Amino acid sequence: MLRLEGIRKRFGPVEVLRGVDLEVKAGEIHALLGENGAGKSTLMKILCGILTPTAGTIRINGEEQHFADYDQATAAGIGIVFQEFSLIPYLTPVENMFLAREMTTKLGFLDRTAMRKRAQEILAQLDVDLPLDVPVRRLSVAEQQFVEIAKALSLNARILVLDEPTATLTPSETEHLFKVMRELRKQGVAIIFISHHLEEIFEICDRITVLRDGEFVGDSDVADIDNDRLVEMMVGRRIENSFPPKPALLPQAKILLECEEVQLRRGGPISSFQLREGEILGFAGLVGSGRTETALAMLGAYPAVRCKVKVDGQETRFREPADGLAHGIGLLPENRKEEGLITSFPILQNISINNYAKYRKNMWFIDMQKELASSEAAMKSVRVKAPNSHTRVDNLSGGNQQKVVIARWLNHSMKVLIFDEPTRGIDVGAKSEIYQLMRDFTAKGDAIIMISSELPEVIGMSDRVCVFRSGGIVATVEGDAITSEGIMTHATTGKARNVA
Amino acid sequence: MSPESTVASPSNPPRSVGSVFRKIFASPLALPLIGLIVVSVLMGLASDNFFSVSNLLNVLRQVSVVAILAVGMTFVILTGGIDLSVGAVMALAGTIAAGLMVKMGMPAGVGLLAGLLVGLGLGFFNGVLVAWGRMPAIIVTLATMGIARGLGLIYSGGYPISGLPSWISWFGVGRVGIIPVPVIAMALIYLIAWVLLHRTPFGRHVYAIGGNEVAAKLSGVKTERVKLAVYVISGLTAALAALILTGRLMSGQPNAGVGFELDAIAAVVLGGTAIAGGRGLIFGTLIGAVLLGILNNGLNLMGINPYLQDVIKGFIILLAIYIGREWR
Amino acid sequence: MSPESTVASPSNPPRSVGSVFRKIFASPLALPLIGLIVVSVLMGLASDNFFSVSNLLNVLRQVSVVAILAVGMTFVILTGGIDLSVGAVMALAGTIAAGLMVKMGMPAGVGLLAGLLVGLGLGFFNGVLVAWGRMPAIIVTLATMGIARGLGLIYSGGYPISGLPSWISWFGVGRVGIIPVPVIAMALIYLIAWVLLHRTPFGRHVYAIGGNEVAAKLSGVKTERVKLAVYVISGLTAALAALILTGRLMSGQPNAGVGFELDAIAAVVLGGTAIAGGRGLIFGTLIGAVLLGILNNGLNLMGINPYLQDVIKGFIILLAIYIGREWR
Amino acid sequence: AQDKKLKIGMTFQELNNPYFVSMQEALNEAAKAIGAEVIVTDAGHDVAKQISDVEDMLQQGIDILLLNPTDSAGIESAVTMAKEKNVIVVAVDANASGPVDTFVGSKNRDAGYQSCKYMAEKLGGKGEVAILDGIPVVPILERVEGCKAALGENPDIKLVTTQNGRQDRSVALGVVENMIQSYPNLAGIFSVNDGGAMGALAAIEGSGKDIKLTSVDGAPEAVEAITKGGAFIETTAQFPRDQVRVGLALALAHKWGARVVPAAVPIDVRVVDSANAKDFSW
Ligand SMILES: Nc1ncnc2c1ncn2[C@@H]1O[C@H](COP(=O)(O)OP(=O)(O)OP(=O)(O)O)[C@@H](O)[C@H]1O
Ligand SMILES: Nc1ncnc2c1ncn2[C@@H]1O[C@H](COP(=O)(O)OP(=O)(O)OP(=O)(O)O)[C@@H](O)[C@H]1O
Ligand SMILES: [Mg+2]
Ligand SMILES: [Mg+2]
């Protein structure tokens, strides 16, 4: 149905795609795989007419196509859900879904009832229940993700591209998405699916194509390949057990950070937890269970009703993240583009932005040599794929952007790091390196709070896990009790709350 | 913008009397409206004449010119742009229209048409440079402001152009029943603007561009065309304002409307529209313009020292924005 | 902002003559500089007097006031804000300083100090409202503009305040060697600003806030304080500009500097700073200010009709921005 | 500047006001008659720009500077600079501080006085009146002073308010509309210039009230309105063309070496009302 042949793309001096082929059949779910920066998103943008290839051809049903813009691609039956959200924050889901293809009455006015009806149909088809009258910025990330998908489907796309849709979803939501994808496959839609979660590939995909450094490495039926082989194709080497071993927890470990009485909303649950030196404390729960808000509230970046924090036994009040920084507590936000990166800065300054105490010279000035050396070391330690440290971050692939923000914090001498979805969008190879770096960090006696929606990651990395439900911690599990059943039970018992 | 501002909202509000009230209060119009009411009451207490029908109509008539300029400005600001040229474009349109009628002896219709074309033309010029030229709106329209003022002075030789046919004054001082014509014109223009913004795809696209231009473009919005259109609309409303101003002054004034762009911007922002674009309501702008007009009128009525008026006006604007800032 | 405009930056530039040239050309300063050179050459061709040393120093001296205002404006715009009050703050600072010396007979030092405090105070006022009050900068500083003008007029009763000690004129018309004092002051202020922006953490934070305020805040930048600081800096440079202006005018002028805020903004944007913040260079602003000064001076030297000057200036600004727009 | 053609520079406080435009016209005619070159600049009410304009003219090597200062005190350094270059400086319409050779200007206090005296007479010496003020520069402030003096001679006339119309027709219109709302018994308005008066006239006509309006300048539009009859009853005319002619003549006298040129030449003003408006023009 769809054939891409010999696609090449260069940005200035850098060639990021070097002759990639891709063939997708109708009614097939085709995985596109590769490390961060391999060129997956770029290839998809070319398919959708957003970028023009330097060379190569696109054929749909045998016919060669040249898309000048996204409009022409959608006319040819292509729909895409971008890696970075492309919703208008202040418009409602319905308005977003029909943006630029509004239904109108004969007089040219908006036909709002018709659009609403059609939106409800599509959402019903997806089996998703969303509030339709609030601006999308008030929806949870998962809800926004489904709006994106519904928007792509509203085009009656025959070829649907999903660029890392599951990166922001919890397992149950992912499951839900898969149900939808299977349904679409039945209807003969060709789906190109990008994900760094390999188990998902085996669960849902029919075929795979692997890219490495902008080159076509190979393709295969999923049935003919196993996990190790897949990783080898992507990374070019074998990756052993991806989670580093958990060290034994010292019973007499000092308490670095203690949170007593966090209440997010008036009348909401009150939670408390302790963070001990040398440990990784996982925050698990469904999307919207309040993990991110609790973390932000501790740092004074979210107006909680109540929030009592003790650092090293001393009661402390953080009014803003800068106060946390002063006490050695740093936050890796969950949304790198909006909350993490200074997009106008090169990599170098993104890493050094909050660390000038370390590069001070003559009291007030920046020691630029030290800044460069130290930041480049940090950049290397997380393996950011970029020409050099002066590269602008908005030219990086999604995963590499995430690594830059991680490097910022690892380069700091922090006592406590709060990592919110640290491996979102990170490829398998780099993931295990980041896990290792996290363990190296805690090995020095420092501690990490890891908020994650990936259950295997929570289980594999956490020494203890706080499980959140509807705005507060409902249970803290430890040691052998950290199992997926255990966590999921705590996260969902009582009023089961499924966003999607 | 800040992390705190992203608080969960009530989804699917339950219907009850309290909630209807809450819903009114939750409308972005609520705070500008409260500001308007508070200021009006203060003015009414301070000056007996304030609440007379004749004075309220007087305020509305005075407000009409800036309020009409502010319609175009609202469109522009909703897309995340700004138009500093509106005052100068208005002056040029009025001058050319008057000049054609008086100096060149053309029929009045030709003059009025030429005035409209001047507005459209300069709006088009701004729009092309901002949309396709990708130049910052603030500087493009600043340059246009200088150009339009210069052209007006060249055309008129620095003299105001008077001697217009007397029926032109109908646009400025005429009445239908007791309602002044400028007030009717203003109401009509606001209605049309509301329909455009909330009942047509074009309006959606205006909001979308202000919300996230890249995303809007990716979704297939013809962002350049929409941006062009908002500047053209702004030029058009400037020309319509010129018509009313010409009727009020009965002459073409190349130096009229100095600083009106700032008043129009203030009206838009007081009305709750985010200066970064994407959010705001056209009737908020009307409220903002009336609020400014009431301030001018009330302080005048009280006979406050004119120097002190500027100071008081500044503080009241700050207060109004402070109260309403949650919506921004 | 568009996807295409994000071109890769040169990776590890190889050292060669061509590449050095390319590197100069790739600097964001290149285009404003080219604009400056082109306009200068044009002016030189059109007027014999243009390239004399005395005229060039003359231009720099004329430019100094706006150029100094534009320093503070650059800081503010880099954070994504704007300061419309600079002209009015300058006027008020000069008026108060002169008033204290002349009307109240205070020592000159007290007067000058009071002028600086006025600038700092109003900058602080703006900064607090923008940073902690979370109010839009454009409207806060617009209100401050009205307040400052009103206060100046109230204080002076509308009359300019003259009768200053004659040595004050040194700040405006004095020379060190052949270099006018205002030019030296301007150079010093630009140097300090450059050091602040590019050699201190504070400068990095200014750029970071303009680039992504939320991210800067979450990573531990005290965004409120930094924002406060840039408005205070803007108030301070306005007060310094007032000192030079007072020296030039030998009087406190409550009406001085009307519209200077727009000139300062034009200088900043002509110099290549993005109006949305996050990108720009302080020396670009200097180039922008000089470019504006050369336009005024050259058009005067050519004896162009003053009305036409506005028009020509508008078009040249547009041209300069158009050429330089890639950097925005 | 090889040929010894006389260069005359004139800097105006503003050039979008018929008053100054007619000065400029008179200057051009006169200069043509004597074969001199003219350079004109427009300060737009900005002293700093006016100083720059003068500096630029000095770069061009002018011989005579006709200075219409937007602010008397502020322009001093420009005067000094011009004198350092041996340029003859004649202030026109408003005086300037510093070593000005000669000042030629209207009797502004007189103008205000006569306008308000005329109004007081027409009001029969009683009633509420208002002043429509303008940009605070010396000539304007003097007119207000003169007006207040004339009004003060009439104990039954009450000055109820002074508001600022910024000498701008559109601003004045709104301000006067508000005045009329707040002082329903208003019987007279004095505007500091004809620009503001035209706005006031529109407001008065719009209100349909019987309010008498006087002003200063003698601008063509104002004269026309007075001829027509109606609310606008008087403007105390100045003679902008004559100011320039006299100023240029005195400058030339200096140039030719005259030593006893008067330091100040006050130019008379004249009451223009419906009786003599037909025959008056600048
Ligand atoms: N506009 C651009 N200019 C320069 N380089 C770019 C640009 N866009 C992408 N690149 C580069 O192209 C390469 C491929 O990026 P792409 O986003 O396609 O990666 P990806 O495979 O989607 O990675 P990820 O898994 O991290 O999302 C990266 O090295 C990136 O830095
Ligand atoms: N921008 C926002 N505006 C309003 N409400 C929001 C916003 N983002 C999230 N919420 C709501 O706040 C609640 C908690 O969200 P939060 O992001 O803290 O959850 P979380 O447990 O961290 O989930 P995750 O990080 O997986 O999205 C949810 O009900 C969610 O719908
Ligand atoms: Mg990608
Ligand atoms: Mg979260």
PDB file of C-alpha atoms in Angstrom, chain A residues 345-464:
ATOM      1  CA  PHE A 345      19.789  27.615  24.204  1.00  0.00           C
ATOM      2  CA  PRO A 346      22.376  25.209  22.864  1.00  0.00           C
ATOM      3  CA  ILE A 347      22.994  21.952  24.687  1.00  0.00           C
ATOM      4  CA  LEU A 348      25.855  23.432  26.671  1.00  0.00           C
ATOM      5  CA  GLN A 349      23.856  26.134  28.357  1.00  0.00           C
ATOM      6  CA  ASN A 350      20.881  23.889  28.865  1.00  0.00           C
ATOM      7  CA  ILE A 351      23.089  21.728  30.988  1.00  0.00           C
ATOM      8  CA  SER A 352      24.763  24.526  32.882  1.00  0.00           C
ATOM      9  CA  ILE A 353      21.730  26.780  33.371  1.00  0.00           C
ATOM     10  CA  ASN A 354      21.224  26.199  37.086  1.00  0.00           C
ATOM     11  CA  ASN A 355      24.733  25.257  38.021  1.00  0.00           C
ATOM     12  CA  TYR A 356      26.737  28.469  37.932  1.00  0.00           C
ATOM     13  CA  ALA A 357      27.773  28.169  41.535  1.00  0.00           C
ATOM     14  CA  LYS A 358      30.080  25.492  40.212  1.00  0.00           C
ATOM     15  CA  TYR A 359      31.650  27.659  37.508  1.00  0.00           C
ATOM     16  CA  ARG A 360      32.123  30.859  39.354  1.00  0.00           C
ATOM     17  CA  LYS A 361      35.162  32.985  38.705  1.00  0.00           C
ATOM     18  CA  ASN A 362      36.116  36.188  40.504  1.00  0.00           C
ATOM     19  CA  MET A 363      32.931  36.030  42.520  1.00  0.00           C
ATOM     20  CA  TRP A 364      30.490  37.102  39.861  1.00  0.00           C
ATOM     21  CA  PHE A 365      31.620  35.806  36.536  1.00  0.00           C
ATOM     22  CA  ILE A 366      31.213  32.546  34.715  1.00  0.00           C
ATOM     23  CA  ASP A 367      34.266  30.430  34.181  1.00  0.00           C
ATOM     24  CA  MET A 368      33.436  29.530  30.621  1.00  0.00           C
ATOM     25  CA  GLN A 369      36.157  26.932  30.203  1.00  0.00           C
ATOM     26  CA  LYS A 370      35.027  25.025  33.212  1.00  0.00           C
ATOM     27  CA  GLU A 371      31.440  25.313  32.082  1.00  0.00           C
ATOM     28  CA  LEU A 372      32.292  23.854  28.714  1.00  0.00           C
ATOM     29  CA  ALA A 373      34.413  21.021  30.020  1.00  0.00           C
ATOM     30  CA  SER A 374      32.023  19.930  32.705  1.00  0.00           C
ATOM     31  CA  SER A 375      28.926  20.189  30.560  1.00  0.00           C
ATOM     32  CA  GLU A 376      30.473  18.276  27.717  1.00  0.00           C
ATOM     33  CA  ALA A 377      31.429  15.538  30.121  1.00  0.00           C
ATOM     34  CA  ALA A 378      27.830  15.378  31.332  1.00  0.00           C
ATOM     35  CA  MET A 379      26.581  15.320  27.780  1.00  0.00           C
ATOM     36  CA  LYS A 380      28.853  12.403  26.963  1.00  0.00           C
ATOM     37  CA  SER A 381      27.880  10.492  30.074  1.00  0.00           C
ATOM     38  CA  VAL A 382      24.287  10.254  28.900  1.00  0.00           C
ATOM     39  CA  ARG A 383      25.349   9.856  25.262  1.00  0.00           C
ATOM     40  CA  VAL A 384      23.511  12.744  23.669  1.00  0.00           C
ATOM     41  CA  LYS A 385      23.684  12.263  19.939  1.00  0.00           C
ATOM     42  CA  ALA A 386      24.571  15.682  18.552  1.00  0.00           C
ATOM     43  CA  PRO A 387      27.407  17.198  16.529  1.00  0.00           C
ATOM     44  CA  ASN A 388      28.702  19.145  19.521  1.00  0.00           C
ATOM     45  CA  SER A 389      27.637  20.954  22.659  1.00  0.00           C
ATOM     46  CA  HIS A 390      26.797  24.108  20.728  1.00  0.00           C
ATOM     47  CA  THR A 391      23.975  22.420  18.850  1.00  0.00           C
ATOM     48  CA  ARG A 392      20.616  23.972  19.433  1.00  0.00           C
ATOM     49  CA  VAL A 393      18.345  21.675  21.391  1.00  0.00           C
ATOM     50  CA  ASP A 394      15.320  22.220  19.214  1.00  0.00           C
ATOM     51  CA  ASN A 395      17.142  20.370  16.461  1.00  0.00           C
ATOM     52  CA  LEU A 396      17.587  17.274  18.591  1.00  0.00           C
ATOM     53  CA  SER A 397      15.409  14.203  18.448  1.00  0.00           C
ATOM     54  CA  GLY A 398      12.911  13.773  21.270  1.00  0.00           C
ATOM     55  CA  GLY A 399      14.958  11.234  23.158  1.00  0.00           C
ATOM     56  CA  ASN A 400      18.117  13.253  22.923  1.00  0.00           C
ATOM     57  CA  GLN A 401      16.314  16.266  24.305  1.00  0.00           C
ATOM     58  CA  GLN A 402      15.320  14.175  27.285  1.00  0.00           C
ATOM     59  CA  LYS A 403      18.936  13.155  27.767  1.00  0.00           C
ATOM     60  CA  VAL A 404      20.028  16.773  27.824  1.00  0.00           C
ATOM     61  CA  VAL A 405      17.689  17.509  30.716  1.00  0.00           C
ATOM     62  CA  ILE A 406      18.927  14.433  32.541  1.00  0.00           C
ATOM     63  CA  ALA A 407      22.501  15.543  32.002  1.00  0.00           C
ATOM     64  CA  ARG A 408      21.644  18.886  33.571  1.00  0.00           C
ATOM     65  CA  TRP A 409      20.833  17.219  36.849  1.00  0.00           C
ATOM     66  CA  LEU A 410      23.463  14.525  36.866  1.00  0.00           C
ATOM     67  CA  ASN A 411      26.073  17.227  36.422  1.00  0.00           C
ATOM     68  CA  HIS A 412      24.878  18.849  39.598  1.00  0.00           C
ATOM     69  CA  SER A 413      25.853  17.842  43.060  1.00  0.00           C
ATOM     70  CA  MET A 414      22.365  17.182  44.284  1.00  0.00           C
ATOM     71  CA  LYS A 415      21.319  15.139  47.262  1.00  0.00           C
ATOM     72  CA  VAL A 416      17.867  14.318  46.018  1.00  0.00           C
ATOM     73  CA  LEU A 417      16.656  14.123  42.478  1.00  0.00           C
ATOM     74  CA  ILE A 418      13.026  13.842  41.542  1.00  0.00           C
ATOM     75  CA  PHE A 419      12.841  12.197  38.149  1.00  0.00           C
ATOM     76  CA  ASP A 420       9.414  12.479  36.592  1.00  0.00           C
ATOM     77  CA  GLU A 421       9.106   9.932  33.801  1.00  0.00           C
ATOM     78  CA  PRO A 422      12.860   9.923  33.238  1.00  0.00           C
ATOM     79  CA  THR A 423      12.967   7.461  30.364  1.00  0.00           C
ATOM     80  CA  ARG A 424      10.025   8.790  28.432  1.00  0.00           C
ATOM     81  CA  GLY A 425      11.019   8.477  24.797  1.00  0.00           C
ATOM     82  CA  ILE A 426      14.442   7.028  25.534  1.00  0.00           C
ATOM     83  CA  ASP A 427      15.651   4.084  23.471  1.00  0.00           C
ATOM     84  CA  VAL A 428      16.471   0.706  24.994  1.00  0.00           C
ATOM     85  CA  GLY A 429      20.213   1.113  24.792  1.00  0.00           C
ATOM     86  CA  ALA A 430      20.270   4.482  26.445  1.00  0.00           C
ATOM     87  CA  LYS A 431      17.689   3.405  28.976  1.00  0.00           C
ATOM     88  CA  SER A 432      19.955   0.910  30.607  1.00  0.00           C
ATOM     89  CA  GLU A 433      22.693   3.495  30.704  1.00  0.00           C
ATOM     90  CA  ILE A 434      20.430   5.935  32.422  1.00  0.00           C
ATOM     91  CA  TYR A 435      19.416   3.271  34.917  1.00  0.00           C
ATOM     92  CA  GLN A 436      23.061   2.691  35.601  1.00  0.00           C
ATOM     93  CA  LEU A 437      23.675   6.407  36.065  1.00  0.00           C
ATOM     94  CA  MET A 438      20.801   6.548  38.506  1.00  0.00           C
ATOM     95  CA  ARG A 439      22.302   3.713  40.509  1.00  0.00           C
ATOM     96  CA  ASP A 440      25.709   5.375  40.419  1.00  0.00           C
ATOM     97  CA  PHE A 441      24.060   8.455  41.809  1.00  0.00           C
ATOM     98  CA  THR A 442      22.419   6.656  44.703  1.00  0.00           C
ATOM     99  CA  ALA A 443      25.546   4.679  45.399  1.00  0.00           C
ATOM    100  CA  LYS A 444      27.093   7.903  46.672  1.00  0.00           C
ATOM    101  CA  GLY A 445      24.433   8.033  49.352  1.00  0.00           C
ATOM    102  CA  ASP A 446      22.130  10.369  47.495  1.00  0.00           C
ATOM    103  CA  ALA A 447      18.568   9.451  46.681  1.00  0.00           C
ATOM    104  CA  ILE A 448      16.103   9.553  43.843  1.00  0.00           C
ATOM    105  CA  ILE A 449      12.356   9.776  43.679  1.00  0.00           C
ATOM    106  CA  MET A 450      11.318   8.209  40.415  1.00  0.00           C
ATOM    107  CA  ILE A 451       7.847   8.912  39.106  1.00  0.00           C
ATOM    108  CA  SER A 452       7.067   6.463  36.384  1.00  0.00           C
ATOM    109  CA  SER A 453       4.135   5.087  34.510  1.00  0.00           C
ATOM    110  CA  GLU A 454       6.146   2.146  33.272  1.00  0.00           C
ATOM    111  CA  LEU A 455       5.500  -0.674  35.641  1.00  0.00           C
ATOM    112  CA  PRO A 456       8.575  -2.756  34.716  1.00  0.00           C
ATOM    113  CA  GLU A 457      10.756   0.265  35.329  1.00  0.00           C
ATOM    114  CA  VAL A 458       9.150   0.923  38.683  1.00  0.00           C
ATOM    115  CA  ILE A 459       9.583  -2.683  39.674  1.00  0.00           C
ATOM    116  CA  GLY A 460      13.074  -3.017  38.275  1.00  0.00           C
ATOM    117  CA  MET A 461      14.501   0.140  39.745  1.00  0.00           C
ATOM    118  CA  SER A 462      12.684   1.029  42.949  1.00  0.00           C
ATOM    119  CA  ASP A 463      13.821   0.020  46.392  1.00  0.00           C
ATOM    120  CA  ARG A 464      10.451   1.050  47.690  1.00  0.00           C
TER     121      ARG A 464
END
